[in-house]
Short mmCIF file of C-alpha atoms in Angstrom, two decimals:
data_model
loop_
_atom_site.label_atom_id
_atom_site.label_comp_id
_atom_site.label_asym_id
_atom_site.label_seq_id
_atom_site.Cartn_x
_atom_site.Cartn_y
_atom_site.Cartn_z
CA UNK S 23 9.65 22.78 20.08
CA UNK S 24 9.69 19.32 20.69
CA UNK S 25 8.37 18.30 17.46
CA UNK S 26 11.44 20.42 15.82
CA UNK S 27 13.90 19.03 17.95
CA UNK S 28 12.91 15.78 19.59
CA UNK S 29 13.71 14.58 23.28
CA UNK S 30 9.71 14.00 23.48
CA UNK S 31 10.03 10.56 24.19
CA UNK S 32 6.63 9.99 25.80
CA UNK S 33 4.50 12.12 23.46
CA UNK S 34 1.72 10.51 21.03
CA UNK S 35 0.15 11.74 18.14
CA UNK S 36 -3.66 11.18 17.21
CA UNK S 37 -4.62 12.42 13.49
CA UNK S 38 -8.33 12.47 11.84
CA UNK S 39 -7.99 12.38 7.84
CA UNK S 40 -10.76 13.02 5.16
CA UNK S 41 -10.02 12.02 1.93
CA UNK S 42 -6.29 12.20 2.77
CA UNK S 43 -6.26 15.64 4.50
CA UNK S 44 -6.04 16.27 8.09
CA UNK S 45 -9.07 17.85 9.49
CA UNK S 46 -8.55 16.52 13.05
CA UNK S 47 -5.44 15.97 15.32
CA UNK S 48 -4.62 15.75 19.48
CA UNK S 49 -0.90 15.59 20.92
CA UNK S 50 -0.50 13.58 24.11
CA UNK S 51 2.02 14.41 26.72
CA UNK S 52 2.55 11.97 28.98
CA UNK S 53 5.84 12.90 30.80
CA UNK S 54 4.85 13.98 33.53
CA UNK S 55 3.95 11.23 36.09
CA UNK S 56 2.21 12.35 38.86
CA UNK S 57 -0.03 14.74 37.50
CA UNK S 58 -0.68 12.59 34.51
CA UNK S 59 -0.89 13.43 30.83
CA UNK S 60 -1.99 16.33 29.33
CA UNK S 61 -3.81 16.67 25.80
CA UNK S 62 -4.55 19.31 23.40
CA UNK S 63 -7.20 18.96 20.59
CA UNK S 64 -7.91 21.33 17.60
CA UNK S 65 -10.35 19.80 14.37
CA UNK S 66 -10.61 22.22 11.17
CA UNK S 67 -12.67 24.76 11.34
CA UNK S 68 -14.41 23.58 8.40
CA UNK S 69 -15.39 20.07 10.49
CA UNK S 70 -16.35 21.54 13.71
CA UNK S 71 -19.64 20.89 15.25
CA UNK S 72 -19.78 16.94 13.90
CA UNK S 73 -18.44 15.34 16.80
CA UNK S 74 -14.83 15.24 15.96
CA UNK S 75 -13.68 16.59 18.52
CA UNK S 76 -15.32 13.98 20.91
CA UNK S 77 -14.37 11.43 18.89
CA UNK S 78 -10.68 12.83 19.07
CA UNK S 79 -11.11 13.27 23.57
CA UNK S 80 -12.87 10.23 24.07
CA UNK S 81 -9.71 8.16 22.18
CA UNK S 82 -7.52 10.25 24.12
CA UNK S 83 -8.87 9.36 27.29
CA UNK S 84 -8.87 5.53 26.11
CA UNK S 85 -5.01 5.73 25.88
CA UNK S 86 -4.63 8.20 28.96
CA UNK S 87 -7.39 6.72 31.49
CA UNK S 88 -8.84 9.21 34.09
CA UNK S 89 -5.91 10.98 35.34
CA UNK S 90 -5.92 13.02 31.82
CA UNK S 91 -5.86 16.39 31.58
CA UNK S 92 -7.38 18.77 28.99
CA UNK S 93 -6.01 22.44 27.85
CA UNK S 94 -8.48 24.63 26.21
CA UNK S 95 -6.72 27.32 24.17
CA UNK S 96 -8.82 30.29 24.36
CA UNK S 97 -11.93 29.84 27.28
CA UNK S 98 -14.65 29.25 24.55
CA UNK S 99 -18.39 28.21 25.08
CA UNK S 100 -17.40 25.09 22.65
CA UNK S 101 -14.49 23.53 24.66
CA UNK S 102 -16.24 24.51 27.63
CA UNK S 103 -19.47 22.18 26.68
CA UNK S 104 -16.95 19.47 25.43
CA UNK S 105 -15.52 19.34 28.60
CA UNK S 106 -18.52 19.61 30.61
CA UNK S 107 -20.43 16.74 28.46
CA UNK S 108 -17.35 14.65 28.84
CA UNK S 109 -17.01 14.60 32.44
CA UNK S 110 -14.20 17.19 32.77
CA UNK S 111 -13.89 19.59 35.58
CA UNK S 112 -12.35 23.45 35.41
CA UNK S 113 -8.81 22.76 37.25
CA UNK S 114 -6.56 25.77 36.31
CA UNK S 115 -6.47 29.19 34.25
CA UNK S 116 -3.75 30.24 32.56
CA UNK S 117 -4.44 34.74 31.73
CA UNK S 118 -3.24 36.13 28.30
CA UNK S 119 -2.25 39.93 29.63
CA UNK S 120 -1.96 42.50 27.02
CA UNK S 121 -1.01 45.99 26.92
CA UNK S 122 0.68 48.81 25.11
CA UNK S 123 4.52 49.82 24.79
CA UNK S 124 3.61 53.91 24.34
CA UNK S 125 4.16 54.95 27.63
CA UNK S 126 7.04 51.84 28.46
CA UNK S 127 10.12 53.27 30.18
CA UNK S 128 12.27 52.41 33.04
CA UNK S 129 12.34 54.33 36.76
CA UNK S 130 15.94 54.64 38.42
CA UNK S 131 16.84 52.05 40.40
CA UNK S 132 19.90 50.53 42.65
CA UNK S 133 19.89 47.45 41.37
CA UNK S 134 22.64 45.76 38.83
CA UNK S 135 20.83 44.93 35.62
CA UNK S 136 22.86 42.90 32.57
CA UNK S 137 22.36 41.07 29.54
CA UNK S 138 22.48 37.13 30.40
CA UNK S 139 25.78 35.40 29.08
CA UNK S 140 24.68 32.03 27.08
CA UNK S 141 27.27 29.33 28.40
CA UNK S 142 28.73 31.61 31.25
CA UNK S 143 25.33 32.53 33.12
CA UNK S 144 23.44 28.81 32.49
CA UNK S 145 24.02 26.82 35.67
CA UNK S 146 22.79 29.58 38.12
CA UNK S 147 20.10 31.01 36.21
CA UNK S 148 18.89 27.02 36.06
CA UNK S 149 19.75 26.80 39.83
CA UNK S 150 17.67 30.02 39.99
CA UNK S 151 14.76 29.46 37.66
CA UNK S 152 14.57 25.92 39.23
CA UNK S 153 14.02 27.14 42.32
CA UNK S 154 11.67 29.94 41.92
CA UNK S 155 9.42 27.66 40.04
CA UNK S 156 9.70 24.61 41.98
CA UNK S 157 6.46 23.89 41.56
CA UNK S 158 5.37 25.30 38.32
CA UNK S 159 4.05 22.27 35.94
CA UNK S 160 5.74 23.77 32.66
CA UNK S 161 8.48 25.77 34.11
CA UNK S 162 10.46 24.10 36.98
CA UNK S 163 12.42 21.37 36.74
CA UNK S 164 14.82 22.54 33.69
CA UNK S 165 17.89 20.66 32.58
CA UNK S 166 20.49 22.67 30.42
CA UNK S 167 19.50 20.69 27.76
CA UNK S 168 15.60 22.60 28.08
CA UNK S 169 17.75 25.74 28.49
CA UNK S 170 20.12 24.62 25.52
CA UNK S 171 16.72 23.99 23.58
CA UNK S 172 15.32 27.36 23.51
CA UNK S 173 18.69 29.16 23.48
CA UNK S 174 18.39 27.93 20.04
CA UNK S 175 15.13 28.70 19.15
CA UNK S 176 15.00 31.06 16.04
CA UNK S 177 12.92 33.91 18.35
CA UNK S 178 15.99 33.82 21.05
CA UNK S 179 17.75 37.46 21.39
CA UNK S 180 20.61 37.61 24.13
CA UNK S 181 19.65 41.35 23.84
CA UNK S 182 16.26 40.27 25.16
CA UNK S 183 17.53 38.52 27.69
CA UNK S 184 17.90 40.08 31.62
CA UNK S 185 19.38 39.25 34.34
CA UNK S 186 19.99 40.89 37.94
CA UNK S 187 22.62 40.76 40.24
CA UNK S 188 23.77 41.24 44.12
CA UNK S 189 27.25 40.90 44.92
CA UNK S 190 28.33 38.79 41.49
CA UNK S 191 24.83 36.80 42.54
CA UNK S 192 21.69 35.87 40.16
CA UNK S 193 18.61 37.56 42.30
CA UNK S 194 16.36 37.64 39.58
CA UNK S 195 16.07 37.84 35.21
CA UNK S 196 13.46 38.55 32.68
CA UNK S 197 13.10 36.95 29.14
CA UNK S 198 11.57 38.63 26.29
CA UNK S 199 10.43 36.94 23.01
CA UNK S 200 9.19 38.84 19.72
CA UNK S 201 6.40 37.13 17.75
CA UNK S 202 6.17 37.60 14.42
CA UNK S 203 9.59 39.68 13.94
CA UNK S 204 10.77 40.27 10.41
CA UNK S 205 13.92 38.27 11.50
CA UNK S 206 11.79 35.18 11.50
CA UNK S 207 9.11 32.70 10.41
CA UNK S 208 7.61 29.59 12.33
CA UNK S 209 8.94 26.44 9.92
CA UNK S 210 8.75 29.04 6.89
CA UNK S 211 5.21 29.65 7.36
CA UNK S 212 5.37 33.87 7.75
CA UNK S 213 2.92 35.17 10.39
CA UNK S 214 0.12 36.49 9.99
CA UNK S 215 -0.07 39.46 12.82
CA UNK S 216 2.24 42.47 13.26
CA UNK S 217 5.32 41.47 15.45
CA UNK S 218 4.08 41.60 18.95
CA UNK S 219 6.40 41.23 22.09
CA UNK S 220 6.41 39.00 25.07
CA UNK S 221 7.72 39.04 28.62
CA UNK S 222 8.29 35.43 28.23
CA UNK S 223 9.54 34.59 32.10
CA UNK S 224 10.45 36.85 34.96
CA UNK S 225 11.51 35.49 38.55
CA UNK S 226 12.89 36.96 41.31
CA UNK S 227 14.37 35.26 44.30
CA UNK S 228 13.15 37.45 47.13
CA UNK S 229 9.59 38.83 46.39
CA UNK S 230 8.53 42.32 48.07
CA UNK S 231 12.07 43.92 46.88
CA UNK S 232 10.48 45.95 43.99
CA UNK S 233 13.04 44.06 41.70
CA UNK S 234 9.74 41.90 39.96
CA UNK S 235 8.71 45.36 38.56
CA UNK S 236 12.32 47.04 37.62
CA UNK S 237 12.73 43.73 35.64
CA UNK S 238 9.44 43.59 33.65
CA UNK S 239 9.93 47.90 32.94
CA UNK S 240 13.71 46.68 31.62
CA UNK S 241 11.71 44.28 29.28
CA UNK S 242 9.03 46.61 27.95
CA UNK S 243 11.47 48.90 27.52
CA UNK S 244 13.66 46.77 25.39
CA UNK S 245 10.67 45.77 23.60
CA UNK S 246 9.59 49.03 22.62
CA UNK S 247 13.25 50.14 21.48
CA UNK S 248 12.96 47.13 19.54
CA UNK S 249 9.91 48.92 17.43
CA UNK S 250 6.98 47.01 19.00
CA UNK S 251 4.24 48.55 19.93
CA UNK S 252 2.37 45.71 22.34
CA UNK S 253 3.63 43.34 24.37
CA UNK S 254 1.02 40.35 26.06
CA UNK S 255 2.72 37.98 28.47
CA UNK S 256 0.59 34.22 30.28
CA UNK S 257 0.57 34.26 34.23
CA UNK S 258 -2.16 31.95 36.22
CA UNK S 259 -4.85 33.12 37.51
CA UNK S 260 -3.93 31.97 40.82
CA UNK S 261 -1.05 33.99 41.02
CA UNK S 262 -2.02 37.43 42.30
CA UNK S 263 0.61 39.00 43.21
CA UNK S 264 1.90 38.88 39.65
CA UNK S 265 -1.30 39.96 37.99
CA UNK S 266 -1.52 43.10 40.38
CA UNK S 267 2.08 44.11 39.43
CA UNK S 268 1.02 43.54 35.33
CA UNK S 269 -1.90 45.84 36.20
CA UNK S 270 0.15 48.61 37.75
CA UNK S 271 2.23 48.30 34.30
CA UNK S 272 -0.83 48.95 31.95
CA UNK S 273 -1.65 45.15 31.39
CA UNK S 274 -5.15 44.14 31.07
CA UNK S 275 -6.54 40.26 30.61
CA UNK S 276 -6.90 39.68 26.84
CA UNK S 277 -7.71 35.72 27.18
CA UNK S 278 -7.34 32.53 29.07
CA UNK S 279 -5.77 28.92 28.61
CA UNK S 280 -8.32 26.36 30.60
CA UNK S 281 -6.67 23.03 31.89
CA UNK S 282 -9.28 20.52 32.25
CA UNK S 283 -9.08 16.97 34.72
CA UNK S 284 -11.50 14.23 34.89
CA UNK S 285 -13.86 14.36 37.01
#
């Protein structure tokens, strides 16, 4: 998003070129402060295995020093060794869940369930979402213009888009995003998978209340009205309270994110 829009103000960009082609490239993020930058790697799959991709960390870690960290997209022997040979260590796990919209339908229910209002709902879902994930690295701390951003994103559906409420007040919400819809292409590249749907965020303010689970049915509903017929969603591995309410809704782990520190 940022490289579509801008605001990244403390991002760099490392490319490796062959005969004028990119076959190498790693994106630093360095905004956040304390727990230093974070880097992401990928060389062509036709230039793997020639130490590109060592050459690309070990000129990332020049710039970053050793509070850099490392995300591995998809947990794969490869990255893993990199890492490992590098002097990286294992610091977080981000699941891929998965799972089928056959059998997706909403139970009744007492609470108040709407469709979020872009300009009239935005400073209490922030107040909301900023406080439910306080301490989330990628999804506290939101400004309206981060809201602002993806309100304009070319996957965002107000339809898709839930919030509930107690007495006029935001308890909780659930976001949905469709991948690959027919309505849209990534910088005019089509995709190349059927459309898939995502429970994108869902928060509550007071856990135990069943709302967590009434919101993510609402979502896989809406996703399956929308004529999808899977729906994946990320949640860290830490978090186990919301992996053992994705299992009771059919998910199953379909693949992890790995962050990686220095040693």
């Amino acid at each position: 998003m940022h490289l579509r829009h801008g605001g990244d103000k403390s991002d760099s960009h490392l490319l490796l070129e062959k005969d004028n082609t990119v076959i190498g490239y790693a994106h630093i993020d360095a905004t956040d402060l304390v727990a230093g930058p974070s880097v992401e790697l990928v060389v062509h799959p036709e230039h793997r295995k020639s130490g590109l991709g060592k050459e690309l960390l070990q000129k990332a870690r020049e710039i970053c020093g050793d509070q850099m960290r490392l995300w591995a997209h998809g947990d794969s022997s490869a990255a893993q060794k990199l890492a490992e040979e590098n002097g990286f260590e294992r610091i977080r796990t981000v699941i891929q869940m998965s799972t089928s919209l056959a059998d997706a339908h909403t139970h009744q229910h007492n609470f108040e369930i709407r469709s979020f209002l872009p300009g009239i709902d935005n400073t209490e879902w922030l107040k909301l979402n900023n406080e439910v994930f306080k301490d989330h690295p990628e999804q506290g701390n939101w400004s309206e213009k981060d809201l602002q951003t993806r309100l304009k994103e070319s996957w965002f559906d107000p339809a898709g888009f839930f919030v509930a409420t107690e007495n006029n007040k935001m308890i909780g919400f659930t976001w949905t995003k469709i991948h690959g819809a027919h309505t849209h292409e990534h910088d005019g590249d089509k995709h190349d998978h059927d459309p898939i749907g995502e429970i994108y965020i869902t928060a509550v303010s007071k856990p135990g209340t069943g709302l967590g689970k009434v919101l993510s049915e609402t979502a896989l509903a809406h996703l399956k009205r929308s004529g999808l017929t899977s729906a994946m969603l990320y949640v860290d591995a830490e978090n186990e309270r919301a992996i053992k309410l994705y299992q009771s809704l059919g998910f199953r782990e379909s693949g992890q994110d790995v962050m990686y520190r220095v040693r």
